[in-house]
């Protein structure tokens, strides 16, 4: 059912809204606003401090990703996937190579599958740390931001030791990995897991269960599950609305079906599930689940050649098309690849999670205060690199 036909109350009840009589005003929030989390412009139609309509405008970061990649061999597309979600580049690499491997029908060594899962979950933690830290800033809390970035640096150190990069990695390649992890890396990764477990409770004590933070975010930007599904929301946005959907559980890939972990959903700090606090708590809880997955993946990991299944060349590819989706920190990333049998893909289309999640902003912002729009936008956790591609 189209979103506009849903009979769902959006925003606070009319008796709680203070309306100002007079002319409405149109304001622009961004694209240089410090709380738009990137070059996003939001057109606001307001009545005093109340937002009647919020219209996101894209087009300030367009890199023509899809068209550029159609002019490149399959293996040379990989560095461009890093630039989609530059806060979770490993997850973008992961999604693309899964799609190409599905097209080619490749079977990978167990060590490759496990190390990919480890890298994806480490990047999920690093991405959520950015989301939690910057969301705290949006709500007026500075200290959690510093703590989150302190611990994210340890993950970036692990990525640098494995791939040489701290932001953009191109570490996963079609059929395997660019290189195996160095000696001692697995022990350092497990040591980080032990350290990080103590820090998550610190974040929660400092921010998540702070009464001021709860009052600032609870019942703000409520997204009912029906609207979330109609908008195509996925990831913490969908799970924050109480919908228990995670591709790692529901459509497992790379051995996720072997790992014991929980799908985290919104709890409703003040009785309303699907608000900005719920989207935050889902990310906070998911970090602990990622630590759990990392430990299981590294337990008994076999010694194998991580390049054993790498194709010798990409000159002749199977003819046909595939669609593969995987779970990133922001939701489902989907790659559609159409092959005409040549070394270059005939068509590449990306289903971006942040783009779909951002489409719910007009419904969450309706009849909210301008000050609350900053909280709502921060709770979505967008990255414009994959929104405007």
Short mmCIF file of N, CA, C and O in Angstrom, two decimals, residues 205-287:
data_model
loop_
_atom_site.label_atom_id
_atom_site.label_comp_id
_atom_site.label_asym_id
_atom_site.label_seq_id
_atom_site.Cartn_x
_atom_site.Cartn_y
_atom_site.Cartn_z
N UNK A 205 25.93 3.75 30.10
CA UNK A 205 25.77 4.50 31.34
C UNK A 205 25.89 6.00 31.09
O UNK A 205 25.18 6.81 31.70
N UNK A 206 26.79 6.35 30.17
CA UNK A 206 27.06 7.76 29.91
C UNK A 206 25.98 8.42 29.06
O UNK A 206 25.62 9.58 29.28
N UNK A 207 25.44 7.66 28.09
CA UNK A 207 24.53 8.26 27.11
C UNK A 207 23.19 7.55 27.02
O UNK A 207 22.14 8.15 27.27
N UNK A 208 23.20 6.28 26.66
CA UNK A 208 21.97 5.57 26.31
C UNK A 208 20.91 5.66 27.40
O UNK A 208 19.74 5.94 27.11
N UNK A 209 21.29 5.39 28.64
CA UNK A 209 20.32 5.38 29.74
C UNK A 209 20.39 6.65 30.58
O UNK A 209 19.88 6.68 31.70
N UNK A 210 21.00 7.69 30.02
CA UNK A 210 21.02 9.00 30.67
C UNK A 210 19.63 9.62 30.55
O UNK A 210 19.06 9.71 29.47
N UNK A 211 19.07 10.06 31.68
CA UNK A 211 17.69 10.57 31.68
C UNK A 211 17.51 11.75 30.73
O UNK A 211 16.51 11.86 30.03
N UNK A 212 18.51 12.65 30.70
CA UNK A 212 18.41 13.82 29.80
C UNK A 212 18.37 13.37 28.35
O UNK A 212 17.58 13.88 27.54
N UNK A 213 19.23 12.40 28.01
CA UNK A 213 19.28 11.89 26.63
C UNK A 213 17.96 11.20 26.27
O UNK A 213 17.44 11.38 25.16
N UNK A 214 17.42 10.40 27.19
CA UNK A 214 16.15 9.72 26.92
C UNK A 214 15.04 10.74 26.71
O UNK A 214 14.24 10.64 25.76
N UNK A 215 14.97 11.75 27.58
CA UNK A 215 13.94 12.78 27.43
C UNK A 215 14.08 13.53 26.11
O UNK A 215 13.08 13.99 25.53
N UNK A 216 15.32 13.66 25.63
CA UNK A 216 15.57 14.40 24.39
C UNK A 216 15.22 13.59 23.14
O UNK A 216 14.92 14.16 22.08
N UNK A 217 15.28 12.27 23.23
CA UNK A 217 15.13 11.44 22.02
C UNK A 217 13.88 10.55 22.02
O UNK A 217 13.43 10.15 20.95
N UNK A 218 13.34 10.22 23.19
CA UNK A 218 12.15 9.35 23.26
C UNK A 218 10.93 10.09 22.72
O UNK A 218 10.74 11.28 22.97
N UNK A 219 10.10 9.36 21.97
CA UNK A 219 8.87 9.90 21.36
C UNK A 219 9.15 11.02 20.37
O UNK A 219 8.26 11.80 20.05
N UNK A 220 10.37 11.10 19.86
CA UNK A 220 10.74 12.08 18.84
C UNK A 220 10.98 11.34 17.53
O UNK A 220 11.77 10.39 17.48
N UNK A 221 10.30 11.77 16.48
CA UNK A 221 10.48 11.13 15.18
C UNK A 221 10.02 9.69 15.16
O UNK A 221 10.72 8.81 14.66
N UNK A 222 8.82 9.44 15.65
CA UNK A 222 8.30 8.06 15.70
C UNK A 222 8.04 7.55 14.28
O UNK A 222 7.40 8.22 13.47
N UNK A 223 8.57 6.37 14.00
CA UNK A 223 8.39 5.74 12.70
C UNK A 223 7.63 4.43 12.90
O UNK A 223 8.22 3.43 13.31
N UNK A 224 6.31 4.40 12.63
CA UNK A 224 5.54 3.15 12.78
C UNK A 224 6.06 2.07 11.84
O UNK A 224 6.59 2.38 10.75
N UNK A 225 5.95 0.81 12.22
CA UNK A 225 6.49 -0.26 11.36
C UNK A 225 5.87 -0.28 9.97
O UNK A 225 6.55 -0.59 8.99
N UNK A 226 4.56 0.07 9.85
CA UNK A 226 3.93 0.07 8.54
C UNK A 226 4.58 1.09 7.61
O UNK A 226 4.78 0.83 6.41
N UNK A 227 4.90 2.27 8.15
CA UNK A 227 5.54 3.31 7.34
C UNK A 227 6.97 2.91 7.00
O UNK A 227 7.44 3.12 5.87
N UNK A 228 7.67 2.32 7.96
CA UNK A 228 9.05 1.88 7.72
C UNK A 228 9.11 0.87 6.58
O UNK A 228 9.97 0.95 5.69
N UNK A 229 8.18 -0.08 6.58
CA UNK A 229 8.16 -1.10 5.52
C UNK A 229 7.77 -0.47 4.19
O UNK A 229 8.36 -0.77 3.14
N UNK A 230 6.78 0.43 4.19
CA UNK A 230 6.33 1.07 2.95
C UNK A 230 7.43 1.93 2.34
O UNK A 230 7.51 2.05 1.11
N UNK A 231 8.27 2.53 3.16
CA UNK A 231 9.38 3.36 2.66
C UNK A 231 10.60 2.53 2.25
O UNK A 231 11.55 3.08 1.71
N UNK A 232 10.58 1.23 2.52
CA UNK A 232 11.73 0.39 2.18
C UNK A 232 12.87 0.51 3.17
O UNK A 232 14.02 0.21 2.83
N UNK A 233 12.57 0.97 4.40
CA UNK A 233 13.62 1.11 5.41
C UNK A 233 14.15 -0.26 5.82
O UNK A 233 13.40 -1.25 5.87
N UNK A 234 15.43 -0.31 6.11
CA UNK A 234 16.07 -1.55 6.57
C UNK A 234 17.08 -1.20 7.65
O UNK A 234 17.27 -0.04 7.99
N UNK A 235 17.73 -2.22 8.20
CA UNK A 235 18.76 -2.00 9.20
C UNK A 235 18.18 -1.49 10.51
O UNK A 235 17.02 -1.76 10.84
N UNK A 236 18.96 -0.72 11.27
CA UNK A 236 18.48 -0.18 12.56
C UNK A 236 17.22 0.67 12.43
O UNK A 236 16.45 0.77 13.38
N UNK A 237 17.00 1.28 11.27
CA UNK A 237 15.77 2.05 11.07
C UNK A 237 14.55 1.15 11.17
O UNK A 237 13.56 1.46 11.84
N UNK A 238 14.59 0.01 10.50
CA UNK A 238 13.46 -0.93 10.50
C UNK A 238 13.37 -1.66 11.83
O UNK A 238 12.30 -1.80 12.41
N UNK A 239 14.52 -2.13 12.32
CA UNK A 239 14.52 -2.88 13.58
C UNK A 239 14.17 -1.97 14.75
O UNK A 239 13.60 -2.42 15.76
N UNK A 240 14.52 -0.68 14.65
CA UNK A 240 14.13 0.26 15.69
C UNK A 240 12.63 0.41 15.80
O UNK A 240 12.11 0.77 16.86
N UNK A 241 11.92 0.14 14.70
CA UNK A 241 10.45 0.20 14.72
C UNK A 241 9.83 -1.12 15.15
O UNK A 241 8.62 -1.31 15.02
N UNK A 242 10.66 -2.04 15.61
CA UNK A 242 10.15 -3.29 16.16
C UNK A 242 10.05 -4.44 15.18
O UNK A 242 9.55 -5.51 15.54
N UNK A 243 10.51 -4.24 13.93
CA UNK A 243 10.44 -5.31 12.92
C UNK A 243 11.72 -6.14 12.99
O UNK A 243 12.82 -5.62 12.76
N UNK A 244 11.60 -7.39 13.28
CA UNK A 244 12.76 -8.27 13.47
C UNK A 244 13.20 -8.84 12.12
O UNK A 244 12.87 -9.97 11.76
N UNK A 245 13.96 -8.05 11.38
CA UNK A 245 14.42 -8.46 10.05
C UNK A 245 15.90 -8.13 9.91
O UNK A 245 16.31 -6.97 10.05
N UNK A 246 16.69 -9.16 9.67
CA UNK A 246 18.13 -9.00 9.49
C UNK A 246 18.58 -10.05 8.50
O UNK A 246 18.36 -11.25 8.71
N UNK A 247 19.19 -9.62 7.39
CA UNK A 247 19.59 -10.57 6.35
C UNK A 247 20.56 -11.62 6.86
O UNK A 247 20.60 -12.74 6.34
N UNK A 248 21.36 -11.27 7.85
CA UNK A 248 22.31 -12.25 8.39
C UNK A 248 21.58 -13.44 9.01
O UNK A 248 22.15 -14.54 9.09
N UNK A 249 20.34 -13.22 9.44
CA UNK A 249 19.51 -14.31 9.98
C UNK A 249 18.51 -14.83 8.97
O UNK A 249 18.31 -16.05 8.83
N UNK A 250 17.86 -13.92 8.25
CA UNK A 250 16.74 -14.30 7.39
C UNK A 250 17.17 -14.77 6.01
O UNK A 250 16.48 -15.59 5.40
N UNK A 251 18.27 -14.26 5.49
CA UNK A 251 18.83 -14.74 4.22
C UNK A 251 20.35 -14.84 4.39
O UNK A 251 21.10 -14.08 3.80
N UNK A 252 20.82 -15.77 5.23
CA UNK A 252 22.24 -15.81 5.60
C UNK A 252 23.16 -16.05 4.40
O UNK A 252 22.81 -16.72 3.44
N UNK A 253 24.34 -15.49 4.49
CA UNK A 253 25.38 -15.61 3.47
C UNK A 253 26.72 -15.73 4.19
O UNK A 253 26.86 -15.39 5.37
N UNK A 254 27.72 -16.25 3.51
CA UNK A 254 29.08 -16.37 4.05
C UNK A 254 29.12 -17.06 5.42
O UNK A 254 29.97 -16.75 6.26
N UNK A 255 28.22 -17.98 5.65
CA UNK A 255 28.26 -18.78 6.87
C UNK A 255 27.62 -18.15 8.08
O UNK A 255 27.79 -18.65 9.21
N UNK A 256 26.86 -17.06 7.91
CA UNK A 256 26.23 -16.42 9.07
C UNK A 256 25.24 -17.36 9.77
O UNK A 256 24.96 -17.18 10.96
N UNK A 257 24.73 -18.34 9.03
CA UNK A 257 23.78 -19.27 9.66
C UNK A 257 24.44 -20.11 10.75
O UNK A 257 23.76 -20.68 11.61
N UNK A 258 25.77 -20.17 10.76
CA UNK A 258 26.48 -20.98 11.76
C UNK A 258 26.71 -20.23 13.06
O UNK A 258 27.10 -20.84 14.06
N UNK A 259 26.49 -18.93 13.06
CA UNK A 259 26.83 -18.12 14.23
C UNK A 259 25.61 -17.86 15.11
O UNK A 259 24.50 -17.63 14.62
N UNK A 260 25.85 -17.88 16.40
CA UNK A 260 24.80 -17.64 17.38
C UNK A 260 24.81 -16.15 17.77
O UNK A 260 25.75 -15.68 18.40
N UNK A 261 23.78 -15.43 17.36
CA UNK A 261 23.65 -14.02 17.73
C UNK A 261 22.18 -13.64 17.67
O UNK A 261 21.36 -14.35 17.11
N UNK A 262 21.85 -12.50 18.24
CA UNK A 262 20.45 -12.05 18.33
C UNK A 262 20.20 -10.86 17.43
O UNK A 262 21.09 -10.05 17.19
N UNK A 263 18.99 -10.77 16.91
CA UNK A 263 18.55 -9.60 16.14
C UNK A 263 17.95 -8.60 17.13
O UNK A 263 16.98 -8.91 17.81
N UNK A 264 18.54 -7.43 17.23
CA UNK A 264 18.13 -6.42 18.21
C UNK A 264 17.01 -5.55 17.62
O UNK A 264 17.10 -5.12 16.47
N UNK A 265 15.99 -5.28 18.41
CA UNK A 265 14.87 -4.43 17.98
C UNK A 265 14.62 -3.36 19.02
O UNK A 265 15.12 -3.42 20.15
N UNK A 266 13.81 -2.36 18.64
CA UNK A 266 13.50 -1.24 19.52
C UNK A 266 12.76 -1.69 20.78
O UNK A 266 11.96 -2.63 20.74
N UNK A 267 13.05 -0.98 21.86
CA UNK A 267 12.47 -1.35 23.15
C UNK A 267 11.40 -0.38 23.62
O UNK A 267 10.56 -0.74 24.44
N UNK A 268 11.42 0.86 23.13
CA UNK A 268 10.44 1.85 23.57
C UNK A 268 10.76 2.36 24.96
O UNK A 268 10.19 1.89 25.95
N UNK A 269 11.66 3.32 25.07
CA UNK A 269 12.10 3.83 26.38
C UNK A 269 10.93 4.41 27.17
O UNK A 269 10.88 4.31 28.39
N UNK A 270 9.99 5.03 26.47
CA UNK A 270 8.84 5.62 27.15
C UNK A 270 7.53 5.09 26.59
O UNK A 270 6.53 5.79 26.50
N UNK A 271 7.57 3.84 26.16
CA UNK A 271 6.33 3.19 25.73
C UNK A 271 6.06 3.24 24.25
O UNK A 271 5.22 2.49 23.76
N UNK A 272 6.73 4.10 23.49
CA UNK A 272 6.49 4.23 22.05
C UNK A 272 7.66 3.61 21.29
O UNK A 272 8.78 4.12 21.34
N UNK A 273 7.42 2.50 20.62
CA UNK A 273 8.46 1.84 19.84
C UNK A 273 8.60 2.53 18.49
O UNK A 273 7.60 2.87 17.86
N UNK A 274 9.84 2.74 18.05
CA UNK A 274 10.08 3.34 16.74
C UNK A 274 10.51 4.78 16.79
O UNK A 274 10.53 5.45 15.75
N UNK A 275 10.92 5.28 17.97
CA UNK A 275 11.35 6.67 18.06
C UNK A 275 12.87 6.76 17.88
O UNK A 275 13.55 5.76 17.63
N UNK A 276 13.40 7.96 18.04
CA UNK A 276 14.83 8.18 17.82
C UNK A 276 15.68 7.41 18.83
O UNK A 276 16.78 6.96 18.50
N UNK A 277 15.20 7.28 20.06
CA UNK A 277 15.95 6.51 21.05
C UNK A 277 16.04 5.04 20.66
O UNK A 277 17.07 4.40 20.87
N UNK A 278 14.98 4.51 20.10
CA UNK A 278 14.99 3.10 19.69
C UNK A 278 16.03 2.85 18.60
O UNK A 278 16.70 1.81 18.60
N UNK A 279 16.14 3.75 17.67
CA UNK A 279 17.14 3.57 16.61
C UNK A 279 18.55 3.62 17.19
O UNK A 279 19.46 2.94 16.70
N UNK A 280 18.72 4.42 18.23
CA UNK A 280 20.02 4.48 18.91
C UNK A 280 20.31 3.18 19.66
O UNK A 280 21.42 2.63 19.55
N UNK A 281 19.35 2.69 20.43
CA UNK A 281 19.61 1.51 21.26
C UNK A 281 19.87 0.28 20.40
O UNK A 281 20.65 -0.60 20.78
N UNK A 282 19.24 0.20 19.23
CA UNK A 282 19.51 -0.94 18.34
C UNK A 282 20.98 -0.96 17.95
O UNK A 282 21.63 -2.02 17.98
N UNK A 283 21.53 0.20 17.61
CA UNK A 283 22.96 0.25 17.25
C UNK A 283 23.84 -0.10 18.44
O UNK A 283 24.86 -0.80 18.30
N UNK A 284 23.49 0.40 19.62
CA UNK A 284 24.28 0.11 20.81
C UNK A 284 24.28 -1.39 21.12
O UNK A 284 25.33 -1.97 21.46
N UNK A 285 23.13 -2.04 20.99
CA UNK A 285 23.04 -3.47 21.27
C UNK A 285 23.72 -4.31 20.18
O UNK A 285 24.30 -5.36 20.46
N UNK A 286 23.64 -3.84 18.93
CA UNK A 286 24.23 -4.61 17.83
C UNK A 286 25.74 -4.71 17.94
O UNK A 286 26.34 -5.68 17.47
N UNK A 287 26.37 -3.72 18.56
CA UNK A 287 27.83 -3.79 18.69
C UNK A 287 28.25 -4.99 19.52
O UNK A 287 29.24 -5.66 19.21
#
